[in-house]
Amino acid sequence: MQKYSIFNLIKNAFSNHINWDLAWKDPTPKKEYDVVIIGGGGHGLATAYYLAKEHNITNVAIIEKGWIGGGNVGRNTTIIRSNYMHDDNALFSEFGMDLWRKMSQDLNYNVMFSPRGIINLAHSDAQMNVYARRGNSMRLNGIDAVLLNREQVKEVIPMADFSDNVRFPIFGGLMQPSAGTARHDAVAWGYARQADSMGVDIIQNCEVTGFDLEGGKINGVRTSRGNIKVKKIGLCVAGSTNILAEKLNMTLPVETHLLQACVSEPVKPVLDKVVTFGAGHFYISQSDKGEMVMGGDLDGYNSYAQRGNLPTLQHVLTEGIAMMPFLSKLKMLRTWGGIMDMSMDGSPIIDKTHIEGLYLNCGWCYGGFKATPASGWTFAHTIAQDRVHKLNAGYSLNRFNTGHLLDEKGLGTKTWIS
Amino acid sequence: MTQNFRLKNIGLIDRNKKLTFKFNGKSYYGYKGDTLASALLANGIHLIGRSFKYHRPRGFFGAGVDEPYAIVQLYRNGETEPNIKATEQELFEGLEATSVNCWPSVNFDIGAINNLLKMFLPAGFYYKTFMWPKSFWYKVYEPFIRKAAGLGVASTRHDKERYEHKYEYCDLLIAGSGPSGLASAYAAAKNGARVILAEDKSRFGGTLLTSEVKIGNKSGKEWADGIISELNEMPNVVVKNRSQVFGYYDHNMLVMSEKVSDHLPKTKKFHPKQRLWYIRAKEVLISSGSIERPLVFGNNDTPGVMLSSAAKEYLKIYGVLVGRKPLIFTNNDSGYETAIEFKKNDIHSVVLDTRKDPHSEIIDEAKNLGIDIKNSYVVVAAQGYKKVKSADIAKISDDKTKLGSIENIICDCICVSGFWTPTIHLASQSGNKTKFNEDIDAFVPGISKQNEKTLGAANGVYNLDETLKSSFETGYELSKKITNNDNKVSFPNVIEKKSSTHDKFWCVPLPKGKNYKRFLDFQNDVAVSDVEIALKEGYRSIEHVKRYTTLGMATDQGKTSNLNGLQLVSSIENKIVPEVGHTTFRPPYTPVSIGVIVGREVGKHSKPTRKSPMHSWHEKNNAVFVDAGVWLRPRYYNQGNENLFEGSKREAKNVRTNVGVCDVTTLGKIDIKGPDAAELLNRIYTNAWLKLPIGKARYGVMLREDGIVMDDGTTTRISENHYHMTTTTAQAANVLSHLEYYLQLVWPELNVNVVSTTEQWAGAAIAGPKSRDLLQKLFPNSDVSNDGLPFMGYMEGDLFGIKARIFRISFSGELAYEVNVESDNGNFMWEKIIEVGQEFKIQPYGTEALSTLRIEMGHVAGSELDGRTIPYDNSLEGLLSKKKDFIGKRSLTREAFIAEDRQKVVGVVPLDKKTSIPEGSYLVKDSNAPLPNPKLGYISASCWSVEYDNPFSLAILKDGKNMIGEKLFVMSPLKNKVIPVEIVSSHYVDPKGERVRS
Amino acid sequence: MLHIKCPHCGMRSQNEFSYGGDASVKRPKLNQEISDQDWDNFVYNRKSLRGKHLELWHHLSGCRQWIKVERDTSTHEIFRTMKANEDNS
């Protein structure tokens, strides 16, 4: 495989860049694979990559209904963090942070991981205590966290509202300095390119139409491009989880919801942190291009439409202006929607299932992007070894039966309340 | 500066009103009715800014919303706004604007070095480099890139402008006031329909303002003016200019932004800057017209290259010449119309037509006027850096692959026309699956998804006669359907010149040995070669192409580039355009200010503020308030120079020794009535409710179905079938919805009604050993003795002539009562309590003292009932009835919930009895253990015990029931604290609960 | 913004309502012996499919009635609305 580097970039400039290799090929599906990953999103691509890299399993196909990276990996607000309270979430995410830090070099693709830090703002002493609980848990888990008072927050983000004309004044905030952002498309493409180079078949425009089971075991998958024999299938389809579960006669603790995000027109650098509002649900960062990338609440009803409605955005942007009044004069440039697989405790599922050879990766709610490397790594382990790794042991499917819930927000099963 | 490029006898501007303005610090003048763009062009200014990536010079390309280049920083009334399109900004007196994305100046821009390096900066170059050394991306490369990117500068000052919202319903919303919009609006309005007609520009009429047609015996403009003035007089019609319908949402809800004051030097008092209209329309007519497509050739981004329709608009509307030696490059008849208008004003242009031998009335007219026409000719490249100086042109072979010898022709502008792209955004947003029309090489709306129809040029119909006919007809038919009226207006006679078919050719091949950039997306600097690279590297889906190259992702959202991008991919991939697909359009059609989307809910009004009837008393008595959800509650009442700790300690101490009064109005209150009320409570709460006597209250806990505690509170039986429920402040709304859910959906057979009475009652908690004495003085006619009103008893009383409810309930753990009166009497009640309480040394107490009192008593509250704990965790398992079923009971048998070492609430006291324990800290066995250090529990609430005068905390601790007496460490790494502690009972004060019964 | 016909009040905008989830989920009867699986199906497991979806909405800022709405989850089209006690079929 051609190496991406400044030297090769210069070299190729003299041939007008026409000699670059394909980033990934476009193969026709084979009759049989060792493992089929359904879903060519970030998690599916990462899983295939780690199957090849960590477990030497390369007879793998990724089956994608549309085009790779077209789902939530290309529709998120690119935030990467491990500021979780529950140990299972925190240790899993922090493992992921290590993978993020070396991802560009590992994939030889600049994913632009930028540890600019995230601040969760608090607007009362009670909320400061809630964040202290989270931050102390992080610290005891070996994750960086700093509790900032009002003055310290003001030093870092002076453009937030520190005036008197404010409904919920800023009391302080919890900062994870090592958190940040990355270039979302590059993550999908970088994983795809490496997986492809190690022999993984990336098959786009290929829809799963059914599954072949024999004696309760996976024996194959039927697709719009033919039937494939395979003993192990990894399901990695985020917002389409419920649809494929139906084909497998499974009902899961997951609902499908719509989350919108938007960007402003680009402006010169003004905000170099990721910031979340504490008196509502709003988060913001500024992309390298200069756009303010903003998101917040779910639209609030089951949906497969990648189109949202304005009241939700209005509500989200209201909180945006409450937090940073200067946003008022910026213009909203683009809005889009993503389809979330909302689990019933807000945490994901990476597990085996009652069907032998069927592995499940779903329930990422808002948090799928940051989890991409750790999800791929642990899911690959679970598939290759046919057992969960200790990092994803907490993400079991039967925790809803046993009561070992991982509810970071304490909202319970009403996933539409965000 | 004289306006060298302004003509004298043409245009719609008001020459009596001269306006001065500044661009990049230099003064110019224009006229009322100008845009900033037309005024600059009148002054011969073509260099406006620099492009995003290569910092190439940028001028004007269009004359409206489609403009990709002419973006400025605007200064108005002492404030600044980034990224204003000069083509959309109307000129006002004193306007100031500067170029963006250039340093030190637009004329000499250091960033232009990127243009020299462009061979090293192809599509996606940043994915291939900047990776070494590892830390350099964040520390070196990225800050550099961030600084170079972005367009204008965002002011971080607060926006002082006001924005409003308006909700409107109508029969027909018509988006666009061109020929189809006017005709359909007129026909529908005359037939009695309620019509809203929206136009994004300041002038109505669209293309009628610049086209040479006759409608009846009037010019296009005269006809448009006539229609508008008639519509303006009709009561059933709203006509709005400067109003962009930018979003088409579900169920025929459309959103429009009206620029009320942006064209004025400052916003008038009490006026908004902009207004957002939410419009629910029965029918929507999309008459948004079309946008001219660029032709693609070398250096086609040079200032002076612009759309031929824009050149015509500058000439006919603003009386401005975009050049004196125009070169017109076209693949259809539109370019000729521009040439003819130039010629009428004594400007001689040369027309290059890609077609070999086209014939039409328009071309004949051009020929008759003596315009120089070159057929089968193309522009190979524009020459000139900051302004077009000449053009390299050549003959092109019939198959459009081979160029003849290059000739150079002197010109000062190049007006291009690559035919027209319908503006289908609103139709696409509505869910309409658009279809490709090969006749016009563009997408048009397909089958309607909602109640929308697209008319005229937006529907790919480019002839006026047909447009007007179908628009009149549609306006009439739709209005008839809604109003049942049958008033049809007569259809005028239309005279227009016929045009011939366009040439599908749009992208000029590179001449041998030349490597000109041929731009598709002018703002993001995406060239033909970038798309070729993306495809070569396997980014073949149009979405991959778009994301890899950033094609169509600039602030013009690809209005002039999307279709050419698709055509390019389709020709390279050898697929037809619809197979390549196209991007689905999402709102907004054009960028909309965040301020107008948000409206008035800013500053203190970003969320409602709820205040109790006693709020002003609290204010007058130095209350320091705290937000409790949207309520404001006194946290403590400041005396002298007390801080929170001192004040709340004094207040709590006074409750323990004398008597205190606390405003508890914010607690949720629900009135429950009906013969099955007890049965409802019995199912909702975990404990038994069927035998509660009249006049008695009971504490209850309710669960969610997943077994987690949802809320707690007391409910009192007022009379046989009447109960009064209280909830926590935070859960009040949820509990009411919860009750309604079960009553209406699960147990409709229960005859019960519930209603919120939170706002109907003002509440005061009177707590402390002297509270009974005080109560007796407040209610001299009631027997409030321990027998007359025992613990958990209830009675009604007369408070100086006012009806009151008296509950003997306690959250503080002291002898305590809660008095409720109707809200209007709340302040009266409060003042009486304070007045009468003086002899008992009464003091008001706030939420902080309330917290202290409940914590040292071991009463759980929000910080323990955090949506993650079950009754056992809160030592509430005694309230779980074994005899009956209740909401959530089935979930309590889950493995984790019945584990032997399940977490439980405990008390925590520091060994030194001095060190305060921060809330949110954790309990660990070994404070020096390596990370991750296993956490045994967390501190949920802390106080300074006024009873024992030492710190005390509540914690939720693993295996809490067996941990009493254990010595552990509290750790707060955030605050650098390690505190040795002892685990004690959570009931730190009065563990037997004798005081409340005394 | 959705436009929902409350069977009690008429056409109202979505912002008067709050969403209540899948209306086909039935709470098991009180005191009923029930398997873990059935209970989990009630509390946690949801089909949440694409297409027609019968769901609950609460007319919170209106008549405060819970209503049933049949809506398409991919297009958001509403086919019909019903009172709480009306039959789903």
PDB file of C-alpha atoms in Angstrom, chain A residues 117-280:
ATOM      1  CA  GLY A 117     -10.528  19.700  25.919  1.00  0.00           C
ATOM      2  CA  ILE A 118     -14.193  19.592  26.835  1.00  0.00           C
ATOM      3  CA  ILE A 119     -15.961  21.674  29.478  1.00  0.00           C
ATOM      4  CA  ASN A 120     -19.325  20.736  30.962  1.00  0.00           C
ATOM      5  CA  LEU A 121     -20.763  23.911  32.432  1.00  0.00           C
ATOM      6  CA  ALA A 122     -22.515  23.889  35.794  1.00  0.00           C
ATOM      7  CA  HIS A 123     -25.144  26.445  36.776  1.00  0.00           C
ATOM      8  CA  SER A 124     -25.691  25.748  40.461  1.00  0.00           C
ATOM      9  CA  ASP A 125     -23.803  24.388  43.427  1.00  0.00           C
ATOM     10  CA  ALA A 126     -25.943  21.256  43.203  1.00  0.00           C
ATOM     11  CA  GLN A 127     -24.808  20.753  39.644  1.00  0.00           C
ATOM     12  CA  MET A 128     -21.217  21.398  40.638  1.00  0.00           C
ATOM     13  CA  ASN A 129     -21.634  18.502  43.074  1.00  0.00           C
ATOM     14  CA  VAL A 130     -23.049  16.276  40.357  1.00  0.00           C
ATOM     15  CA  TYR A 131     -20.024  17.078  38.201  1.00  0.00           C
ATOM     16  CA  ALA A 132     -17.721  16.577  41.162  1.00  0.00           C
ATOM     17  CA  ARG A 133     -19.158  13.100  41.523  1.00  0.00           C
ATOM     18  CA  ARG A 134     -18.435  12.432  37.870  1.00  0.00           C
ATOM     19  CA  GLY A 135     -15.006  14.068  37.914  1.00  0.00           C
ATOM     20  CA  ASN A 136     -13.846  12.303  41.070  1.00  0.00           C
ATOM     21  CA  SER A 137     -14.943   9.001  39.601  1.00  0.00           C
ATOM     22  CA  MET A 138     -12.937   9.792  36.489  1.00  0.00           C
ATOM     23  CA  ARG A 139      -9.856  10.670  38.511  1.00  0.00           C
ATOM     24  CA  LEU A 140     -10.093   7.513  40.572  1.00  0.00           C
ATOM     25  CA  ASN A 141     -10.269   5.648  37.253  1.00  0.00           C
ATOM     26  CA  GLY A 142      -7.104   7.349  36.049  1.00  0.00           C
ATOM     27  CA  ILE A 143      -8.827   9.781  33.679  1.00  0.00           C
ATOM     28  CA  ASP A 144      -7.947  13.468  33.659  1.00  0.00           C
ATOM     29  CA  ALA A 145     -10.572  15.815  35.038  1.00  0.00           C
ATOM     30  CA  VAL A 146     -10.451  19.300  36.516  1.00  0.00           C
ATOM     31  CA  LEU A 147     -13.181  21.134  38.368  1.00  0.00           C
ATOM     32  CA  LEU A 148     -13.176  24.792  37.367  1.00  0.00           C
ATOM     33  CA  ASN A 149     -14.772  27.648  39.262  1.00  0.00           C
ATOM     34  CA  ARG A 150     -16.524  30.524  37.547  1.00  0.00           C
ATOM     35  CA  GLU A 151     -13.362  32.596  37.169  1.00  0.00           C
ATOM     36  CA  GLN A 152     -11.429  29.688  35.752  1.00  0.00           C
ATOM     37  CA  VAL A 153     -14.169  28.976  33.242  1.00  0.00           C
ATOM     38  CA  LYS A 154     -14.135  32.625  32.240  1.00  0.00           C
ATOM     39  CA  GLU A 155     -10.441  32.443  31.498  1.00  0.00           C
ATOM     40  CA  VAL A 156     -10.929  29.513  29.147  1.00  0.00           C
ATOM     41  CA  ILE A 157     -14.150  30.554  27.417  1.00  0.00           C
ATOM     42  CA  PRO A 158     -14.607  34.307  27.961  1.00  0.00           C
ATOM     43  CA  MET A 159     -17.241  34.422  25.211  1.00  0.00           C
ATOM     44  CA  ALA A 160     -19.709  32.489  27.358  1.00  0.00           C
ATOM     45  CA  ASP A 161     -22.335  34.554  29.166  1.00  0.00           C
ATOM     46  CA  PHE A 162     -20.840  36.003  32.337  1.00  0.00           C
ATOM     47  CA  SER A 163     -23.137  39.024  32.294  1.00  0.00           C
ATOM     48  CA  ASP A 164     -26.000  39.795  34.688  1.00  0.00           C
ATOM     49  CA  ASN A 165     -28.631  39.322  32.021  1.00  0.00           C
ATOM     50  CA  VAL A 166     -28.537  35.566  32.276  1.00  0.00           C
ATOM     51  CA  ARG A 167     -31.149  33.073  33.391  1.00  0.00           C
ATOM     52  CA  PHE A 168     -28.762  30.404  34.677  1.00  0.00           C
ATOM     53  CA  PRO A 169     -25.393  31.922  35.633  1.00  0.00           C
ATOM     54  CA  ILE A 170     -22.256  29.860  35.200  1.00  0.00           C
ATOM     55  CA  PHE A 171     -21.012  28.540  38.531  1.00  0.00           C
ATOM     56  CA  GLY A 172     -18.134  26.534  37.120  1.00  0.00           C
ATOM     57  CA  GLY A 173     -17.557  23.427  35.125  1.00  0.00           C
ATOM     58  CA  LEU A 174     -15.929  20.070  34.763  1.00  0.00           C
ATOM     59  CA  MET A 175     -13.141  19.921  32.216  1.00  0.00           C
ATOM     60  CA  GLN A 176     -11.501  16.925  30.637  1.00  0.00           C
ATOM     61  CA  PRO A 177      -8.418  18.460  29.035  1.00  0.00           C
ATOM     62  CA  SER A 178      -7.540  15.376  27.002  1.00  0.00           C
ATOM     63  CA  ALA A 179     -10.940  15.187  25.291  1.00  0.00           C
ATOM     64  CA  GLY A 180     -11.412  16.749  21.895  1.00  0.00           C
ATOM     65  CA  THR A 181     -12.547  16.267  18.347  1.00  0.00           C
ATOM     66  CA  ALA A 182     -11.506  14.429  15.197  1.00  0.00           C
ATOM     67  CA  ARG A 183     -12.381  14.591  11.512  1.00  0.00           C
ATOM     68  CA  HIS A 184     -15.289  12.146  11.336  1.00  0.00           C
ATOM     69  CA  ASP A 185     -15.144  11.133   7.656  1.00  0.00           C
ATOM     70  CA  ALA A 186     -11.422  10.496   7.918  1.00  0.00           C
ATOM     71  CA  VAL A 187     -12.012   7.929  10.652  1.00  0.00           C
ATOM     72  CA  ALA A 188     -14.294   5.873   8.429  1.00  0.00           C
ATOM     73  CA  TRP A 189     -12.045   6.235   5.400  1.00  0.00           C
ATOM     74  CA  GLY A 190      -8.857   5.550   7.334  1.00  0.00           C
ATOM     75  CA  TYR A 191     -10.221   2.317   8.801  1.00  0.00           C
ATOM     76  CA  ALA A 192     -11.623   1.318   5.401  1.00  0.00           C
ATOM     77  CA  ARG A 193      -8.322   1.877   3.642  1.00  0.00           C
ATOM     78  CA  GLN A 194      -6.322  -0.185   6.137  1.00  0.00           C
ATOM     79  CA  ALA A 195      -8.900  -2.964   6.403  1.00  0.00           C
ATOM     80  CA  ASP A 196      -8.985  -3.178   2.619  1.00  0.00           C
ATOM     81  CA  SER A 197      -5.218  -3.362   2.425  1.00  0.00           C
ATOM     82  CA  MET A 198      -5.216  -6.316   4.827  1.00  0.00           C
ATOM     83  CA  GLY A 199      -7.663  -8.249   2.694  1.00  0.00           C
ATOM     84  CA  VAL A 200     -11.078  -7.244   4.009  1.00  0.00           C
ATOM     85  CA  ASP A 201     -13.740  -6.951   1.297  1.00  0.00           C
ATOM     86  CA  ILE A 202     -15.687  -3.716   1.543  1.00  0.00           C
ATOM     87  CA  ILE A 203     -18.942  -4.324  -0.281  1.00  0.00           C
ATOM     88  CA  GLN A 204     -21.097  -1.246  -0.783  1.00  0.00           C
ATOM     89  CA  ASN A 205     -24.621  -0.962  -2.163  1.00  0.00           C
ATOM     90  CA  CYS A 206     -25.390  -4.380  -0.746  1.00  0.00           C
ATOM     91  CA  GLU A 207     -28.489  -4.786   1.388  1.00  0.00           C
ATOM     92  CA  VAL A 208     -29.056  -7.627   3.838  1.00  0.00           C
ATOM     93  CA  THR A 209     -32.351  -9.320   3.043  1.00  0.00           C
ATOM     94  CA  GLY A 210     -32.259 -12.207   5.514  1.00  0.00           C
ATOM     95  CA  PHE A 211     -30.262 -14.643   7.605  1.00  0.00           C
ATOM     96  CA  ASP A 212     -29.706 -18.377   7.290  1.00  0.00           C
ATOM     97  CA  LEU A 213     -29.849 -20.215  10.575  1.00  0.00           C
ATOM     98  CA  GLU A 214     -29.253 -23.899  11.140  1.00  0.00           C
ATOM     99  CA  GLY A 215     -30.036 -25.430  14.509  1.00  0.00           C
ATOM    100  CA  GLY A 216     -29.958 -22.054  16.204  1.00  0.00           C
ATOM    101  CA  LYS A 217     -26.613 -21.217  14.645  1.00  0.00           C
ATOM    102  CA  ILE A 218     -25.697 -18.686  12.001  1.00  0.00           C
ATOM    103  CA  ASN A 219     -25.006 -20.311   8.678  1.00  0.00           C
ATOM    104  CA  GLY A 220     -25.204 -17.473   6.229  1.00  0.00           C
ATOM    105  CA  VAL A 221     -26.556 -14.136   5.215  1.00  0.00           C
ATOM    106  CA  ARG A 222     -28.741 -13.288   2.249  1.00  0.00           C
ATOM    107  CA  THR A 223     -28.091 -10.034   0.449  1.00  0.00           C
ATOM    108  CA  SER A 224     -29.233  -8.086  -2.558  1.00  0.00           C
ATOM    109  CA  ARG A 225     -25.964  -9.198  -4.176  1.00  0.00           C
ATOM    110  CA  GLY A 226     -26.319 -12.900  -3.450  1.00  0.00           C
ATOM    111  CA  ASN A 227     -26.156 -15.339  -0.565  1.00  0.00           C
ATOM    112  CA  ILE A 228     -23.017 -15.605   1.516  1.00  0.00           C
ATOM    113  CA  LYS A 229     -22.032 -18.575   3.654  1.00  0.00           C
ATOM    114  CA  VAL A 230     -20.631 -17.521   6.986  1.00  0.00           C
ATOM    115  CA  LYS A 231     -20.568 -18.813  10.571  1.00  0.00           C
ATOM    116  CA  LYS A 232     -19.985 -15.528  12.339  1.00  0.00           C
ATOM    117  CA  ILE A 233     -21.877 -12.314  11.774  1.00  0.00           C
ATOM    118  CA  GLY A 234     -21.275  -9.053  13.563  1.00  0.00           C
ATOM    119  CA  LEU A 235     -24.269  -6.729  13.543  1.00  0.00           C
ATOM    120  CA  CYS A 236     -23.104  -3.139  13.614  1.00  0.00           C
ATOM    121  CA  VAL A 237     -25.877  -1.056  12.123  1.00  0.00           C
ATOM    122  CA  ALA A 238     -26.729   1.617  14.722  1.00  0.00           C
ATOM    123  CA  GLY A 239     -30.055   3.146  13.682  1.00  0.00           C
ATOM    124  CA  SER A 240     -31.043   0.121  11.621  1.00  0.00           C
ATOM    125  CA  THR A 241     -30.624  -2.301  14.534  1.00  0.00           C
ATOM    126  CA  ASN A 242     -34.344  -2.709  15.122  1.00  0.00           C
ATOM    127  CA  ILE A 243     -34.956  -3.507  11.453  1.00  0.00           C
ATOM    128  CA  LEU A 244     -32.355  -6.277  11.313  1.00  0.00           C
ATOM    129  CA  ALA A 245     -33.348  -7.599  14.741  1.00  0.00           C
ATOM    130  CA  GLU A 246     -36.844  -8.067  13.363  1.00  0.00           C
ATOM    131  CA  LYS A 247     -35.408 -10.277  10.602  1.00  0.00           C
ATOM    132  CA  LEU A 248     -33.806 -12.349  13.365  1.00  0.00           C
ATOM    133  CA  ASN A 249     -36.991 -12.446  15.407  1.00  0.00           C
ATOM    134  CA  MET A 250     -35.334 -10.530  18.224  1.00  0.00           C
ATOM    135  CA  THR A 251     -36.802  -7.621  20.164  1.00  0.00           C
ATOM    136  CA  LEU A 252     -34.130  -5.490  21.753  1.00  0.00           C
ATOM    137  CA  PRO A 253     -33.989  -2.839  24.482  1.00  0.00           C
ATOM    138  CA  VAL A 254     -33.379  -0.255  21.786  1.00  0.00           C
ATOM    139  CA  GLU A 255     -35.505   2.419  20.133  1.00  0.00           C
ATOM    140  CA  THR A 256     -34.751   4.333  16.968  1.00  0.00           C
ATOM    141  CA  HIS A 257     -34.756   8.104  17.284  1.00  0.00           C
ATOM    142  CA  LEU A 258     -33.723  11.152  15.352  1.00  0.00           C
ATOM    143  CA  LEU A 259     -31.011  13.562  16.454  1.00  0.00           C
ATOM    144  CA  GLN A 260     -30.317  16.785  14.599  1.00  0.00           C
ATOM    145  CA  ALA A 261     -27.156  18.785  14.424  1.00  0.00           C
ATOM    146  CA  CYS A 262     -26.251  21.975  12.642  1.00  0.00           C
ATOM    147  CA  VAL A 263     -23.316  24.143  11.730  1.00  0.00           C
ATOM    148  CA  SER A 264     -22.970  27.882  11.388  1.00  0.00           C
ATOM    149  CA  GLU A 265     -21.157  29.623   8.597  1.00  0.00           C
ATOM    150  CA  PRO A 266     -17.404  29.491   9.089  1.00  0.00           C
ATOM    151  CA  VAL A 267     -15.736  32.280  11.031  1.00  0.00           C
ATOM    152  CA  LYS A 268     -12.194  32.890  12.215  1.00  0.00           C
ATOM    153  CA  PRO A 269     -11.154  30.948  15.351  1.00  0.00           C
ATOM    154  CA  VAL A 270     -13.162  32.094  18.356  1.00  0.00           C
ATOM    155  CA  LEU A 271     -13.734  28.918  20.384  1.00  0.00           C
ATOM    156  CA  ASP A 272     -11.028  26.332  20.941  1.00  0.00           C
ATOM    157  CA  LYS A 273     -12.832  24.049  23.417  1.00  0.00           C
ATOM    158  CA  VAL A 274     -15.757  21.715  23.242  1.00  0.00           C
ATOM    159  CA  VAL A 275     -18.404  23.133  25.582  1.00  0.00           C
ATOM    160  CA  THR A 276     -21.663  21.707  26.860  1.00  0.00           C
ATOM    161  CA  PHE A 277     -24.439  23.707  28.514  1.00  0.00           C
ATOM    162  CA  GLY A 278     -25.534  22.588  31.958  1.00  0.00           C
ATOM    163  CA  ALA A 279     -29.012  24.103  32.126  1.00  0.00           C
ATOM    164  CA  GLY A 280     -30.272  22.180  29.139  1.00  0.00           C
TER     165      GLY A 280
END
